[in-house]
Short mmCIF file of C-alpha atoms in Angstrom, two decimals:
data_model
loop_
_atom_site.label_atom_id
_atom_site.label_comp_id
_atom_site.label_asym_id
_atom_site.label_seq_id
_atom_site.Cartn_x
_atom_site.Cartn_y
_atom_site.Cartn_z
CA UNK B 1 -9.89 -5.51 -4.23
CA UNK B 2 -9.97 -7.17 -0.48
CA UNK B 3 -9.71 -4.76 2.14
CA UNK B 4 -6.94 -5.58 4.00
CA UNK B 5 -6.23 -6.22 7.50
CA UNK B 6 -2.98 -4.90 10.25
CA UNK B 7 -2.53 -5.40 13.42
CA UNK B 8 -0.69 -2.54 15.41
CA UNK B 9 2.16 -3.51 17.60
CA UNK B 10 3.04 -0.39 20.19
CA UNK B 11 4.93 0.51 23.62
CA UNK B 12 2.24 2.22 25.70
CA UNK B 13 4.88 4.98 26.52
CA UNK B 14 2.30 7.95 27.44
CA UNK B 15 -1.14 8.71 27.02
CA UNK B 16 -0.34 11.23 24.14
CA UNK B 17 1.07 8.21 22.17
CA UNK B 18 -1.80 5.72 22.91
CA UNK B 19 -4.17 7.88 21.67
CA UNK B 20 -2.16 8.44 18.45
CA UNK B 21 -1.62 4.94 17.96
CA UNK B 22 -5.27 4.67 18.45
CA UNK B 23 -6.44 7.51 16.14
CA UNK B 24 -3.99 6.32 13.63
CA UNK B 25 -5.77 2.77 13.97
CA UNK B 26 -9.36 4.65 12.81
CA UNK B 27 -7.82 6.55 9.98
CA UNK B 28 -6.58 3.81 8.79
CA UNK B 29 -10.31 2.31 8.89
CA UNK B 30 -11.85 4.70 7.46
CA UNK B 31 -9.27 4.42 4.41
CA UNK B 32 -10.52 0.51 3.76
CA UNK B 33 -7.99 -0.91 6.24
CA UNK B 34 -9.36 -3.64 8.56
CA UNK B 35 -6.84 -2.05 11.84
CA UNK B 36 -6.96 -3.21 15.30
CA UNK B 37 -5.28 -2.46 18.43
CA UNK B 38 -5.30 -3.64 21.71
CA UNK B 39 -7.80 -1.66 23.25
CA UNK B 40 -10.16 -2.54 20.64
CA UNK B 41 -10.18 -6.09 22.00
CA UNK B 42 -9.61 -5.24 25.89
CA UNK B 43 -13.00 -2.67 25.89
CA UNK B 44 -15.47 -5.65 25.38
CA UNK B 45 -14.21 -9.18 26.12
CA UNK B 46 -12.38 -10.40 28.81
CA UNK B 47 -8.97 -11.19 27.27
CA UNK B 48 -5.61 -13.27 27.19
CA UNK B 49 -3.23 -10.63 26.15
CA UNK B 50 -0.70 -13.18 24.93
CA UNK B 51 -3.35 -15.01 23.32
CA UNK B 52 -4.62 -11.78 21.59
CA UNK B 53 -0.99 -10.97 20.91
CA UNK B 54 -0.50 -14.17 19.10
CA UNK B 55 -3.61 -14.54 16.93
CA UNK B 56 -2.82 -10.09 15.99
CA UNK B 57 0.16 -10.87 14.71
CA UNK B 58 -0.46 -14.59 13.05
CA UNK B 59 -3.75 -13.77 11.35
CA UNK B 60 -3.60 -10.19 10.22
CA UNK B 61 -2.14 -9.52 6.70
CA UNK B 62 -0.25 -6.97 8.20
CA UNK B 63 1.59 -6.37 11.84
CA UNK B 64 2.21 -2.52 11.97
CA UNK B 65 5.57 -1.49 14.14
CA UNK B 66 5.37 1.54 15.98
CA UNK B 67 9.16 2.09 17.03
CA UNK B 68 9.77 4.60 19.77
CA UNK B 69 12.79 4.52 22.09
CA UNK B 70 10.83 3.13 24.77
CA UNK B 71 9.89 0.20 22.33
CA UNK B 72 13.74 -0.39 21.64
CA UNK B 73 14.40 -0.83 25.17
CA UNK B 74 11.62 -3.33 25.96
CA UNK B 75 12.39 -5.02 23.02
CA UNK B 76 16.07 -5.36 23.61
CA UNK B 77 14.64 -6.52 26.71
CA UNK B 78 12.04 -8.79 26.59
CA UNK B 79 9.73 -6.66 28.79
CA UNK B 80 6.02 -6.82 29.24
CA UNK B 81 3.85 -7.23 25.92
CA UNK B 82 6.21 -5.62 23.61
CA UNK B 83 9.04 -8.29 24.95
CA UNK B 84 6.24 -11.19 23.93
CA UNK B 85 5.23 -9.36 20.60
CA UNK B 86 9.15 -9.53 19.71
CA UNK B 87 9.63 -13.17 20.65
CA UNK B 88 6.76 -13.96 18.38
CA UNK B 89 8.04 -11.67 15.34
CA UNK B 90 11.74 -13.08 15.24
CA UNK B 91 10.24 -16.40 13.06
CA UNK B 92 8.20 -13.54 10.61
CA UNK B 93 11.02 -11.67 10.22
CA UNK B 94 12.82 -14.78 9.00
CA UNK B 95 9.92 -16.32 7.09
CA UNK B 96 7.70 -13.56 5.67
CA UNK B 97 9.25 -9.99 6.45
CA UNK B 98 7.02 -8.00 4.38
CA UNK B 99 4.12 -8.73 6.81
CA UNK B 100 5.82 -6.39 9.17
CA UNK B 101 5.84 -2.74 8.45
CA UNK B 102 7.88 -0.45 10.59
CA UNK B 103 7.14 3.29 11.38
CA UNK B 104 9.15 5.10 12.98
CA UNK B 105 7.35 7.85 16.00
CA UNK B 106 10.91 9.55 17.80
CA UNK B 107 12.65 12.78 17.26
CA UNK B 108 15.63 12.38 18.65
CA UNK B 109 18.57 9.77 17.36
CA UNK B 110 16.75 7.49 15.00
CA UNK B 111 19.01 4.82 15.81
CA UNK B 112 17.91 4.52 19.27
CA UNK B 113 14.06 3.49 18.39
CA UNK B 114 15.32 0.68 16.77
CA UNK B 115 15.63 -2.50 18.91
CA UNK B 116 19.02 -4.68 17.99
CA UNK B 117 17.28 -7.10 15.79
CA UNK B 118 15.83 -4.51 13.83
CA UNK B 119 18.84 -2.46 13.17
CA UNK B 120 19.59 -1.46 9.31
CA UNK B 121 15.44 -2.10 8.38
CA UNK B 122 13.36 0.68 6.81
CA UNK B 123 10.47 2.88 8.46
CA UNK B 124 8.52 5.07 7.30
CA UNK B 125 8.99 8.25 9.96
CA UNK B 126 6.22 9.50 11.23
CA UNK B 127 8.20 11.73 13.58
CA UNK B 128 7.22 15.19 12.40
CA UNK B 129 3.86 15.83 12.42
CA UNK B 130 3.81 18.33 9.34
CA UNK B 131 4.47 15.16 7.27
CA UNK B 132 2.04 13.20 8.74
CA UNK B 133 -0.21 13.18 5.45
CA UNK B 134 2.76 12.01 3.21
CA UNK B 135 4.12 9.54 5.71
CA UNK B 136 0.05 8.29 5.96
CA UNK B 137 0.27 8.14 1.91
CA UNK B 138 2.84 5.75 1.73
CA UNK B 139 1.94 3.99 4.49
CA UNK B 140 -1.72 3.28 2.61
CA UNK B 141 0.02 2.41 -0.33
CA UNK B 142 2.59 0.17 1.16
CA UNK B 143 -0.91 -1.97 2.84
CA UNK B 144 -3.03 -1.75 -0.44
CA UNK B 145 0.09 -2.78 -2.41
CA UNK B 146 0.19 0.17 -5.03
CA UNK B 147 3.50 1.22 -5.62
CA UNK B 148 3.72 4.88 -4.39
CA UNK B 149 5.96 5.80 -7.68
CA UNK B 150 5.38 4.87 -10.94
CA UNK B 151 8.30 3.23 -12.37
CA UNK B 152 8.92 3.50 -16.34
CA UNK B 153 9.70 0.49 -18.22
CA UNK B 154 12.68 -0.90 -19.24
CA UNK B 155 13.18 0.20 -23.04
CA UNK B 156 15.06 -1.06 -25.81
CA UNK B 157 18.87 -0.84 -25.81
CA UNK B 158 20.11 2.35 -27.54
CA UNK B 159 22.97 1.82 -30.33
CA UNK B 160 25.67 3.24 -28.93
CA UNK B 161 29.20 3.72 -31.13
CA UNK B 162 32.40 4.68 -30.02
CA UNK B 163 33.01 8.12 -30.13
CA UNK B 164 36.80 8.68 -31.89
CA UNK B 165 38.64 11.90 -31.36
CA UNK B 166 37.52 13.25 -34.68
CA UNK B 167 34.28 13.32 -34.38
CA UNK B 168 33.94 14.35 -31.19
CA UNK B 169 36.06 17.29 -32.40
CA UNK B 170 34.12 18.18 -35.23
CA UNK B 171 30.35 18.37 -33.18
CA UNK B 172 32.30 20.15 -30.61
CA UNK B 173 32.36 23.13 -33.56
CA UNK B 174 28.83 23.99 -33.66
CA UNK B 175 27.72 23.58 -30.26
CA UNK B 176 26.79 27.33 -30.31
CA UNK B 177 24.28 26.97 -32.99
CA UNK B 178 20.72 25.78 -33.09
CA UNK B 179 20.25 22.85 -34.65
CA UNK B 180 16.60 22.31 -36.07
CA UNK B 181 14.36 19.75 -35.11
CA UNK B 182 12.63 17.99 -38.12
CA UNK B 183 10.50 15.69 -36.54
CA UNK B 184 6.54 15.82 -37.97
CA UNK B 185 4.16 16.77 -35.88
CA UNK B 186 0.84 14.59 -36.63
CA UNK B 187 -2.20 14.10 -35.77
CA UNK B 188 -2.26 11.08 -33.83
CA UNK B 189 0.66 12.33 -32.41
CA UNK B 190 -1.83 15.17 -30.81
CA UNK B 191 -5.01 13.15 -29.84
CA UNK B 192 -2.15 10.33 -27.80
CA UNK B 193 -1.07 13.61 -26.16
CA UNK B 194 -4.38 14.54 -25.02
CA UNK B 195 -5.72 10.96 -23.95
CA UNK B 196 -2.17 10.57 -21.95
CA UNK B 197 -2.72 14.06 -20.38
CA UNK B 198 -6.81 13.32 -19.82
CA UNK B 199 -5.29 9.96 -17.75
CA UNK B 200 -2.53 11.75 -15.53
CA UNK B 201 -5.12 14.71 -15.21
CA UNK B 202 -8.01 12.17 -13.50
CA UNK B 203 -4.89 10.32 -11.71
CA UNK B 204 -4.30 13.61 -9.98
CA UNK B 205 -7.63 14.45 -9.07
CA UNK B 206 -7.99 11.44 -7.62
CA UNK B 207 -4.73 11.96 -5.90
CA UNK B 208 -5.96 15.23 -4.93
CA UNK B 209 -9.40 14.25 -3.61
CA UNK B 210 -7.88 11.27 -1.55
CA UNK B 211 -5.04 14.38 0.45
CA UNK B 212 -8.83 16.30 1.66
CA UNK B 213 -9.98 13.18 2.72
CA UNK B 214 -7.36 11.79 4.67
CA UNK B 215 -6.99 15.72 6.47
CA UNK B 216 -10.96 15.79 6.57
CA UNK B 217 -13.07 12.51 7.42
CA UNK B 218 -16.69 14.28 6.74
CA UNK B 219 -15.01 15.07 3.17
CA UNK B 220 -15.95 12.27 0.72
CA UNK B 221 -15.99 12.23 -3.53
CA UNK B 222 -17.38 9.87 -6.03
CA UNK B 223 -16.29 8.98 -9.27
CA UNK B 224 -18.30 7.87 -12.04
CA UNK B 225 -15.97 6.64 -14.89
CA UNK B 226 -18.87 6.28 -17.31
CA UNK B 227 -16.68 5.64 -20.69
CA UNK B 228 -12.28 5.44 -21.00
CA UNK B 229 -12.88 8.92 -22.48
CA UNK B 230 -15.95 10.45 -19.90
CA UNK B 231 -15.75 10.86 -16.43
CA UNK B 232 -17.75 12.39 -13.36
CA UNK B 233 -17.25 13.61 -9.83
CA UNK B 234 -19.03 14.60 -7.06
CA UNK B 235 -17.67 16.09 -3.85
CA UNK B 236 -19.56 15.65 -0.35
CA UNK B 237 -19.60 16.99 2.87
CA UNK B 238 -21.13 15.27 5.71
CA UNK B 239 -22.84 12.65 3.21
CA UNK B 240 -24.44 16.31 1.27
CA UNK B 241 -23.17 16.91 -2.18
CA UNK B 242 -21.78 19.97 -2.21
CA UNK B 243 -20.49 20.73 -5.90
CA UNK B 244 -18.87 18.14 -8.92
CA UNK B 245 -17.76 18.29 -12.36
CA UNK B 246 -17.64 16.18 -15.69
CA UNK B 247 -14.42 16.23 -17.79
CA UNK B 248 -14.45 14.51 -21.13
CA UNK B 249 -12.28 13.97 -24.29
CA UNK B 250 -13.73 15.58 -27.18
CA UNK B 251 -13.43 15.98 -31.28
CA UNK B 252 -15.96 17.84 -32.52
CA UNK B 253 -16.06 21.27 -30.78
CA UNK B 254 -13.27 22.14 -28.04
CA UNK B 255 -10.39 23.07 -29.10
CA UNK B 256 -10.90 25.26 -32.44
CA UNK B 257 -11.34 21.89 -34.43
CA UNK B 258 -9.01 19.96 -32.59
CA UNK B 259 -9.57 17.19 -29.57
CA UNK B 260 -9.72 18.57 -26.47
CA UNK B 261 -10.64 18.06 -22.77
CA UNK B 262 -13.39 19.37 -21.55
CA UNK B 263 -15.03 20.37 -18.41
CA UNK B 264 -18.20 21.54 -16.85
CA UNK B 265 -19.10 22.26 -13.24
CA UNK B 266 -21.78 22.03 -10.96
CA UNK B 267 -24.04 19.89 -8.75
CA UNK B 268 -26.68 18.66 -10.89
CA UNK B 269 -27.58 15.41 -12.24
CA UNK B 270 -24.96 15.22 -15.43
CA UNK B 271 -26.32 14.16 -18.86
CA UNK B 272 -24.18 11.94 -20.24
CA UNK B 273 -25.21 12.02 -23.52
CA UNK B 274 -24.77 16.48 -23.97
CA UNK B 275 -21.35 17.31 -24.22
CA UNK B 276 -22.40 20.82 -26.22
CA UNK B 277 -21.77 22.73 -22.80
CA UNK B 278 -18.79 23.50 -21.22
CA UNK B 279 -16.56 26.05 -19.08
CA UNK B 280 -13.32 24.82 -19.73
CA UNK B 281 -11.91 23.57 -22.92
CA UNK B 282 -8.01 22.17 -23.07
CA UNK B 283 -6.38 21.65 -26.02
CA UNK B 284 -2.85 20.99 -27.36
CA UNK B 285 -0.26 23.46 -28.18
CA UNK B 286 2.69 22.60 -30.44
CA UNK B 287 5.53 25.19 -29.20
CA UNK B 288 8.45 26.15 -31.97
CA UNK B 289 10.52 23.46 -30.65
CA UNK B 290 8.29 20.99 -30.99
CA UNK B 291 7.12 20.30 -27.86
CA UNK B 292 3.48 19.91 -26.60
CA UNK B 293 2.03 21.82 -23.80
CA UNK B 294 -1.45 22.25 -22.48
CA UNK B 295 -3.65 25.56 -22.94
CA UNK B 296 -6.44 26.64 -21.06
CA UNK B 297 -8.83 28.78 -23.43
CA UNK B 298 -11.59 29.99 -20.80
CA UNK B 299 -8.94 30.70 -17.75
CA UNK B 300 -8.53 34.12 -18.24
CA UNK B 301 -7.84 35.97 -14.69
CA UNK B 302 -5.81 32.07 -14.00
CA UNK B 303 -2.20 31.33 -13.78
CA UNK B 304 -2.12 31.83 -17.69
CA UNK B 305 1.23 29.67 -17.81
CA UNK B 306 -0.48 26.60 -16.83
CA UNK B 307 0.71 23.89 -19.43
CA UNK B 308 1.11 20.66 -17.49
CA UNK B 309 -1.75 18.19 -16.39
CA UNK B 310 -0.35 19.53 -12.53
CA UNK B 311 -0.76 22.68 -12.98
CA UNK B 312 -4.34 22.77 -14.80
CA UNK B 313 -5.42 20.78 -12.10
CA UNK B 314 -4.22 23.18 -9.31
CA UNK B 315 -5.62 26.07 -11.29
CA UNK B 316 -8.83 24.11 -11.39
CA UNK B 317 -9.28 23.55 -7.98
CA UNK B 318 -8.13 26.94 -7.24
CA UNK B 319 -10.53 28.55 -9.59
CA UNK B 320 -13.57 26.58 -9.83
CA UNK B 321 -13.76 24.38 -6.98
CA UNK B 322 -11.75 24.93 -3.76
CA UNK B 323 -14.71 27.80 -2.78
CA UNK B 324 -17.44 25.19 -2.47
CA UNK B 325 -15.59 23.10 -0.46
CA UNK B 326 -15.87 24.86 2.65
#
């Protein structure tokens, strides 16, 4: 994957806001976005700021709006470089509008940091600054193109009947009794429960590793993704490793006989070819009513109730790695 490149388009309403425009610029850089601003240009070259306008918002991937009220009023109009920068996005608005993202930096009406031509567009608000990390999130995943929900797919088209009178009267009469659920539990039905839940559960830490980072630049990780089934992590600070773990699908030992994920912790150099040694094995629970749930076997002073990839990977961090992060 490319990295990808924005150019951010701001009012320089206070000192406060040019240095958040400018530390969002750098966070943005050190999460694989090529950003630039202004003042990146104007510290070292003499500079044309129309020309440097022009070629931001032409040759970027990217032109990032930061709308303030004071950026609505230039805009509406046409003052200083904001007035240019709005001249020149009219014909990408028309012609390529996802090249411009809008966030939104006001507390007050909404409705007045939008200039007139911009009225009825979407923003992602960066207003409060307790959201900042979500609003950051999306705003990564909006440049890096990865949708920031996952969407199911369309399935098939259920039969559907009519429902007459009669029948509808006759179910109605044992709606207060429990009706059993016959499906067969097999096998496969198991293991495709534990590879889906293995999947979500690296997903999250993932997920999880990439929130520190954003809130803590010296915090980095590295994933090793040495099979579909085996993977390993290390966690740094400053550059030093500081702790990591392997997790791993398994059939021959977790689990009382069953597949199960595995984990073991440390900071070591992993062999890859052991898996005889663990500290956490996860296997699958069939509940009465036929629904699988997760079970931690060695989490015993734990949130016991943890049955969801979610919550055995907040328990994990909780329990066996949150206290070397420090």
């Amino acid at each position: 994957m490319e990295n990808k490149s924005a150019f951010i388009s701001y009012g320089w309403d206070s000192e406060e806001h040019k240095q958040w425009v400018m530390d969002l610029a750098n966070l943005l850089r050190r999460n694989g976005v090529i950003a630039t601003i202004d003042r990146f240009i104007t510290q070292s070259n003499t500079t044309n700021l129309n020309a440097m306008m022009i070629k931001g918002m032409r040759d970027n991937d990217f032109v990032i709006v930061v709308l303030t009220e004071n950026f609505a009023e230039k805009a509406d109009n046409f003052q200083g470089g904001v007035g240019f920068e709005t001249l020149f996005s009219l014909p990408i608005l028309q012609q390529n509008p996802d090249k411009l993202i809008f966030i939104l930096r006001h507390k007050s009406n909404f409705r007045n940091a939008f200039p007139f031509h911009l009225q009825g567009y979407y923003a992602i608000d960066f207003s409060d600054d307790i959201g900042f990390n979500d609003s950051f999130q999306e705003l990564l995943h909006r440049i890096h193109g990865v949708p920031l929900y996952e969407m199911e797919p369309v399935g098939p088209i259920p039969q559907l009947r009519p429902i007459n009178s009669k029948s509808a009267t006759a179910s109605s009469l044992f709606t207060d009794i429990e009706i059993p659920n016959l499906k067969k539990i097999t096998d496969k039905d198991k293991i495709d429960f534990l590879k889906n839940s293995y999947d979500e559960m690296n997903c999250l830490f993932e997920e999880l590793f990439n929130t520190i980072k954003s809130a803590n630049p010296n915090f980095d990780y590295l994933v090793e993704k040495q099979s579909p089934t085996m993977s390993i992590y290390n966690l740094f600070i400053d550059g030093d490793v500081k702790h990591g773990f392997k997790i791993w699908l398994d059939n021959r030992l977790g689990g009382f006989g069953h597949n199960s994920i595995n984990l073991k912790y440390g900071k070591r150099q992993w062999d890859y070819t052991s898996d005889n040694s663990y500290n956490e094995s996860i296997y699958c629970e069939v509940e009465a009513n036929k629904k699988f749930t997760l079970k931690m076997t060695m989490n015993m002073y734990g949130n016991q109730k943890a049955e969801t990839p979610e919550q055995i990977v907040k328990e994990i961090w909780k329990n066996n790695l949150s206290n070397h992060i420090k």
